[in-house]
Amino acid sequence: MAKLSCSYFLVLMLVLSAFLMVERAEGKLCHVTIVKEMPCDIVDCRLSCFNGYNGVGKCFDDPKVGGTQNCGCLYNC
């Protein structure tokens, strides 16, 4: 019976360790607007986002500036 309890305890510890590792591996995502003055060019947007933040660039409509497209960058904080 003692061996069985020890085995259950070991399995429980392994499962808890795995959950803690997964929680630590998940990063938070941040968003920054790269170029506000010019309309968004998707190629330049993606290159500048990757080079500056190691993230993914995307053009989005900015409601504050009359609906013009700006370059947004989504990256790991």
CSV table of N, CA, C and O in Angstrom, one decimal:
chain,number,residue,atom,x,y,z
A,1,MET,N,0.8,-1.2,0.0
A,1,MET,CA,0.0,0.0,0.0
A,1,MET,C,0.9,1.3,0.0
A,1,MET,O,0.5,2.2,-0.6
A,2,ALA,N,2.0,1.2,0.7
A,2,ALA,CA,2.9,2.4,0.8
A,2,ALA,C,3.5,2.7,-0.6
A,2,ALA,O,3.7,3.8,-1.0
A,3,LYS,N,3.8,1.6,-1.4
A,3,LYS,CA,4.4,1.8,-2.7
A,3,LYS,C,3.3,2.5,-3.6
A,3,LYS,O,3.7,3.3,-4.4
A,4,LEU,N,2.1,2.1,-3.5
A,4,LEU,CA,1.0,2.6,-4.3
A,4,LEU,C,0.8,4.1,-4.0
A,4,LEU,O,0.7,4.9,-4.9
A,5,SER,N,0.9,4.5,-2.7
A,5,SER,CA,0.8,5.9,-2.3
A,5,SER,C,1.9,6.7,-2.8
A,5,SER,O,1.7,7.9,-3.3
A,6,CYS,N,3.1,6.2,-2.8
A,6,CYS,CA,4.3,6.9,-3.3
A,6,CYS,C,4.2,7.1,-4.8
A,6,CYS,O,4.6,8.1,-5.3
A,7,SER,N,3.7,6.1,-5.5
A,7,SER,CA,3.5,6.2,-7.0
A,7,SER,C,2.5,7.3,-7.3
A,7,SER,O,2.7,8.1,-8.2
A,8,TYR,N,1.4,7.3,-6.6
A,8,TYR,CA,0.4,8.4,-6.8
A,8,TYR,C,1.0,9.8,-6.5
A,8,TYR,O,0.7,10.7,-7.2
A,9,PHE,N,1.7,9.9,-5.5
A,9,PHE,CA,2.4,11.1,-5.1
A,9,PHE,C,3.3,11.6,-6.2
A,9,PHE,O,3.4,12.8,-6.6
A,10,LEU,N,4.1,10.7,-6.7
A,10,LEU,CA,5.1,11.0,-7.8
A,10,LEU,C,4.3,11.5,-9.0
A,10,LEU,O,4.7,12.5,-9.7
A,11,VAL,N,3.3,10.8,-9.4
A,11,VAL,CA,2.5,11.2,-10.6
A,11,VAL,C,1.9,12.6,-10.4
A,11,VAL,O,1.9,13.4,-11.3
A,12,LEU,N,1.4,12.8,-9.2
A,12,LEU,CA,0.8,14.1,-8.9
A,12,LEU,C,1.8,15.2,-9.0
A,12,LEU,O,1.6,16.3,-9.6
A,13,MET,N,3.0,15.0,-8.5
A,13,MET,CA,4.1,16.0,-8.6
A,13,MET,C,4.5,16.2,-10.0
A,13,MET,O,4.8,17.4,-10.4
A,14,LEU,N,4.5,15.2,-10.9
A,14,LEU,CA,4.9,15.4,-12.3
A,14,LEU,C,3.8,16.2,-13.0
A,14,LEU,O,4.1,17.1,-13.8
A,15,VAL,N,2.6,15.9,-12.7
A,15,VAL,CA,1.5,16.7,-13.3
A,15,VAL,C,1.5,18.2,-12.9
A,15,VAL,O,1.4,19.1,-13.7
A,16,LEU,N,1.7,18.4,-11.6
A,16,LEU,CA,1.8,19.8,-11.1
A,16,LEU,C,3.0,20.5,-11.7
A,16,LEU,O,2.9,21.7,-12.1
A,17,SER,N,4.1,19.9,-11.9
A,17,SER,CA,5.3,20.5,-12.5
A,17,SER,C,5.0,20.8,-13.9
A,17,SER,O,5.4,21.9,-14.4
A,18,ALA,N,4.3,20.0,-14.7
A,18,ALA,CA,4.0,20.3,-16.1
A,18,ALA,C,3.1,21.5,-16.2
A,18,ALA,O,3.3,22.3,-17.0
A,19,PHE,N,2.1,21.6,-15.3
A,19,PHE,CA,1.2,22.8,-15.3
A,19,PHE,C,2.0,24.0,-15.0
A,19,PHE,O,1.8,25.1,-15.7
A,20,LEU,N,2.9,24.0,-14.1
A,20,LEU,CA,3.7,25.2,-13.8
A,20,LEU,C,4.6,25.6,-14.9
A,20,LEU,O,4.8,26.8,-15.2
A,21,MET,N,5.2,24.6,-15.6
A,21,MET,CA,6.0,24.9,-16.8
A,21,MET,C,5.2,25.6,-17.9
A,21,MET,O,5.7,26.5,-18.6
A,22,VAL,N,4.1,25.0,-18.2
A,22,VAL,CA,3.2,25.6,-19.3
A,22,VAL,C,2.8,27.0,-18.9
A,22,VAL,O,2.8,27.9,-19.8
A,23,GLU,N,2.5,27.3,-17.7
A,23,GLU,CA,2.0,28.6,-17.3
A,23,GLU,C,3.2,29.6,-17.4
A,23,GLU,O,3.0,30.7,-17.9
A,24,ARG,N,4.4,29.2,-17.1
A,24,ARG,CA,5.6,30.1,-17.3
A,24,ARG,C,5.9,30.3,-18.7
A,24,ARG,O,6.4,31.3,-19.1
A,25,ALA,N,5.7,29.3,-19.6
A,25,ALA,CA,6.0,29.4,-21.0
A,25,ALA,C,5.1,30.4,-21.8
A,25,ALA,O,5.5,31.0,-22.8
A,26,GLU,N,3.9,30.5,-21.3
A,26,GLU,CA,3.0,31.4,-22.0
A,26,GLU,C,3.4,32.8,-21.8
A,26,GLU,O,3.4,33.3,-20.6
A,27,GLY,N,3.6,33.6,-22.8
A,27,GLY,CA,4.0,35.0,-22.7
A,27,GLY,C,2.8,35.9,-22.9
A,27,GLY,O,1.7,35.5,-23.4
A,28,LYS,N,2.9,37.1,-22.5
A,28,LYS,CA,1.9,38.1,-22.7
A,28,LYS,C,2.2,38.8,-24.0
A,28,LYS,O,3.3,39.0,-24.4
A,29,LEU,N,1.1,39.2,-24.8
A,29,LEU,CA,1.3,39.8,-26.0
A,29,LEU,C,1.1,41.3,-25.8
A,29,LEU,O,0.1,41.8,-25.1
A,30,CYS,N,1.9,42.1,-26.5
A,30,CYS,CA,1.8,43.6,-26.5
A,30,CYS,C,1.5,44.1,-27.9
A,30,CYS,O,1.9,43.4,-28.8
A,31,HIS,N,0.9,45.3,-28.0
A,31,HIS,CA,0.6,45.9,-29.2
A,31,HIS,C,1.1,47.3,-29.3
A,31,HIS,O,1.0,48.0,-28.3
A,32,VAL,N,1.8,47.7,-30.3
A,32,VAL,CA,2.3,49.0,-30.5
A,32,VAL,C,2.0,49.5,-31.9
A,32,VAL,O,2.0,48.7,-32.9
A,33,THR,N,1.6,50.8,-32.1
A,33,THR,CA,1.5,51.4,-33.4
A,33,THR,C,2.8,51.9,-33.8
A,33,THR,O,3.4,52.7,-33.1
A,34,ILE,N,3.3,51.5,-35.0
A,34,ILE,CA,4.6,51.8,-35.4
A,34,ILE,C,4.7,53.2,-36.2
A,34,ILE,O,5.3,54.1,-35.8
A,35,VAL,N,3.9,53.3,-37.3
A,35,VAL,CA,4.0,54.5,-38.1
A,35,VAL,C,2.6,55.1,-38.1
A,35,VAL,O,1.6,54.5,-38.6
A,36,LYS,N,2.5,56.3,-37.5
A,36,LYS,CA,1.2,57.0,-37.4
A,36,LYS,C,1.0,58.0,-38.5
A,36,LYS,O,-0.1,58.3,-38.8
A,37,GLU,N,2.0,58.6,-39.1
A,37,GLU,CA,1.9,59.7,-40.0
A,37,GLU,C,1.5,59.3,-41.4
A,37,GLU,O,0.8,60.0,-42.1
A,38,MET,N,2.0,58.1,-41.8
A,38,MET,CA,1.8,57.7,-43.2
A,38,MET,C,0.8,56.5,-43.3
A,38,MET,O,0.6,55.8,-42.3
A,39,PRO,N,0.1,56.4,-44.4
A,39,PRO,CA,-0.8,55.2,-44.6
A,39,PRO,C,0.1,53.9,-44.6
A,39,PRO,O,1.2,53.9,-44.9
A,40,CYS,N,-0.6,52.9,-44.2
A,40,CYS,CA,0.1,51.6,-43.9
A,40,CYS,C,0.5,50.9,-45.2
A,40,CYS,O,-0.4,50.7,-46.1
A,41,ASP,N,1.7,50.4,-45.4
A,41,ASP,CA,2.1,49.5,-46.4
A,41,ASP,C,2.5,48.2,-45.8
A,41,ASP,O,3.3,48.2,-44.9
A,42,ILE,N,1.8,47.2,-46.1
A,42,ILE,CA,1.8,45.9,-45.4
A,42,ILE,C,3.2,45.3,-45.4
A,42,ILE,O,3.7,44.8,-44.4
A,43,VAL,N,4.0,45.5,-46.5
A,43,VAL,CA,5.3,44.9,-46.6
A,43,VAL,C,6.3,45.6,-45.6
A,43,VAL,O,7.0,45.0,-44.8
A,44,ASP,N,6.2,47.0,-45.6
A,44,ASP,CA,7.1,47.8,-44.7
A,44,ASP,C,6.6,47.5,-43.3
A,44,ASP,O,7.5,47.5,-42.4
A,45,CYS,N,5.4,47.4,-43.1
A,45,CYS,CA,4.8,47.2,-41.7
A,45,CYS,C,5.4,45.9,-41.1
A,45,CYS,O,5.9,45.9,-40.0
A,46,ARG,N,5.3,44.8,-41.9
A,46,ARG,CA,5.7,43.5,-41.4
A,46,ARG,C,7.2,43.5,-41.2
A,46,ARG,O,7.7,43.0,-40.2
A,47,LEU,N,8.0,44.1,-42.1
A,47,LEU,CA,9.5,44.2,-41.9
A,47,LEU,C,9.9,45.0,-40.7
A,47,LEU,O,10.7,44.6,-39.9
A,48,SER,N,9.3,46.2,-40.5
A,48,SER,CA,9.7,47.0,-39.4
A,48,SER,C,9.3,46.4,-38.1
A,48,SER,O,10.0,46.5,-37.1
A,49,CYS,N,8.1,45.7,-38.0
A,49,CYS,CA,7.7,45.0,-36.8
A,49,CYS,C,8.6,43.8,-36.5
A,49,CYS,O,9.0,43.7,-35.3
A,50,PHE,N,9.0,43.1,-37.5
A,50,PHE,CA,9.9,41.9,-37.2
A,50,PHE,C,11.2,42.4,-36.8
A,50,PHE,O,11.8,41.8,-35.9
A,51,ASN,N,11.8,43.4,-37.5
A,51,ASN,CA,13.1,43.9,-37.2
A,51,ASN,C,13.2,44.6,-35.8
A,51,ASN,O,14.1,44.5,-35.1
A,52,GLY,N,12.2,45.4,-35.5
A,52,GLY,CA,12.2,46.2,-34.3
A,52,GLY,C,11.7,45.4,-33.0
A,52,GLY,O,12.2,45.6,-31.9
A,53,TYR,N,10.7,44.5,-33.2
A,53,TYR,CA,10.1,43.9,-32.0
A,53,TYR,C,10.1,42.4,-32.1
A,53,TYR,O,9.6,41.7,-31.2
A,54,ASN,N,10.5,41.8,-33.2
A,54,ASN,CA,10.4,40.4,-33.4
A,54,ASN,C,9.0,39.9,-33.3
A,54,ASN,O,8.7,38.9,-32.7
A,55,GLY,N,8.1,40.7,-34.0
A,55,GLY,CA,6.7,40.4,-33.9
A,55,GLY,C,6.1,40.3,-35.3
A,55,GLY,O,6.8,40.2,-36.3
A,56,VAL,N,4.7,40.4,-35.3
A,56,VAL,CA,4.0,40.3,-36.5
A,56,VAL,C,3.3,41.7,-36.8
A,56,VAL,O,2.5,42.1,-35.9
A,57,GLY,N,3.5,42.3,-37.9
A,57,GLY,CA,2.9,43.5,-38.3
A,57,GLY,C,1.6,43.4,-39.1
A,57,GLY,O,1.5,42.4,-39.8
A,58,LYS,N,0.7,44.3,-38.8
A,58,LYS,CA,-0.6,44.2,-39.5
A,58,LYS,C,-1.2,45.6,-39.6
A,58,LYS,O,-1.1,46.4,-38.7
A,59,CYS,N,-1.8,45.9,-40.8
A,59,CYS,CA,-2.4,47.2,-41.0
A,59,CYS,C,-3.8,47.2,-40.4
A,59,CYS,O,-4.5,46.2,-40.5
A,60,PHE,N,-4.1,48.2,-39.7
A,60,PHE,CA,-5.5,48.3,-39.1
A,60,PHE,C,-6.0,49.7,-39.3
A,60,PHE,O,-5.3,50.7,-39.4
A,61,ASP,N,-7.3,49.8,-39.2
A,61,ASP,CA,-8.0,51.1,-39.4
A,61,ASP,C,-8.0,51.9,-38.0
A,61,ASP,O,-8.3,51.3,-37.0
A,62,ASP,N,-7.5,53.1,-38.0
A,62,ASP,CA,-7.5,53.9,-36.8
A,62,ASP,C,-8.7,54.8,-36.7
A,62,ASP,O,-8.7,55.8,-37.5
A,63,PRO,N,-9.6,54.6,-35.8
A,63,PRO,CA,-10.8,55.5,-35.8
A,63,PRO,C,-10.5,56.9,-35.3
A,63,PRO,O,-11.2,57.8,-35.6
A,64,LYS,N,-9.3,57.1,-34.6
A,64,LYS,CA,-9.0,58.5,-34.2
A,64,LYS,C,-8.5,59.4,-35.3
A,64,LYS,O,-8.6,60.6,-35.2
A,65,VAL,N,-8.0,58.8,-36.3
A,65,VAL,CA,-7.4,59.6,-37.4
A,65,VAL,C,-8.2,59.5,-38.7
A,65,VAL,O,-7.7,59.5,-39.8
A,66,GLY,N,-9.5,59.5,-38.5
A,66,GLY,CA,-10.4,59.5,-39.7
A,66,GLY,C,-10.4,58.2,-40.5
A,66,GLY,O,-10.7,58.2,-41.7
A,67,GLY,N,-10.1,57.1,-39.9
A,67,GLY,CA,-10.2,55.8,-40.6
A,67,GLY,C,-9.0,55.5,-41.4
A,67,GLY,O,-9.1,54.5,-42.2
A,68,THR,N,-7.9,56.2,-41.4
A,68,THR,CA,-6.7,55.8,-42.2
A,68,THR,C,-6.1,54.6,-41.6
A,68,THR,O,-6.2,54.4,-40.4
A,69,GLN,N,-5.4,53.9,-42.4
A,69,GLN,CA,-4.7,52.6,-41.9
A,69,GLN,C,-3.4,52.9,-41.3
A,69,GLN,O,-2.6,53.7,-41.8
A,70,ASN,N,-3.1,52.3,-40.1
A,70,ASN,CA,-1.8,52.5,-39.5
A,70,ASN,C,-1.2,51.1,-39.3
A,70,ASN,O,-1.9,50.1,-39.4
A,71,CYS,N,0.1,51.0,-39.1
A,71,CYS,CA,0.8,49.8,-38.9
A,71,CYS,C,0.8,49.4,-37.4
A,71,CYS,O,1.3,50.2,-36.6
A,72,GLY,N,0.3,48.3,-37.1
A,72,GLY,CA,0.4,47.8,-35.7
A,72,GLY,C,1.2,46.6,-35.6
A,72,GLY,O,1.3,45.8,-36.5
A,73,CYS,N,1.9,46.5,-34.5
A,73,CYS,CA,2.8,45.3,-34.2
A,73,CYS,C,2.4,44.6,-33.0
A,73,CYS,O,2.2,45.1,-31.9
A,74,LEU,N,2.2,43.3,-33.2
A,74,LEU,CA,1.9,42.4,-32.0
A,74,LEU,C,3.1,41.5,-31.7
A,74,LEU,O,3.6,40.8,-32.6
A,75,TYR,N,3.6,41.6,-30.5
A,75,TYR,CA,4.8,40.9,-30.1
A,75,TYR,C,4.8,40.4,-28.7
A,75,TYR,O,3.9,40.9,-27.9
A,76,ASN,N,5.7,39.5,-28.3
A,76,ASN,CA,5.7,39.1,-26.9
A,76,ASN,C,6.4,40.1,-26.1
A,76,ASN,O,7.5,40.6,-26.4
A,77,CYS,N,5.8,40.4,-25.0
A,77,CYS,CA,6.3,41.5,-24.0
A,77,CYS,C,7.6,41.0,-23.4
A,77,CYS,O,7.8,39.8,-23.1
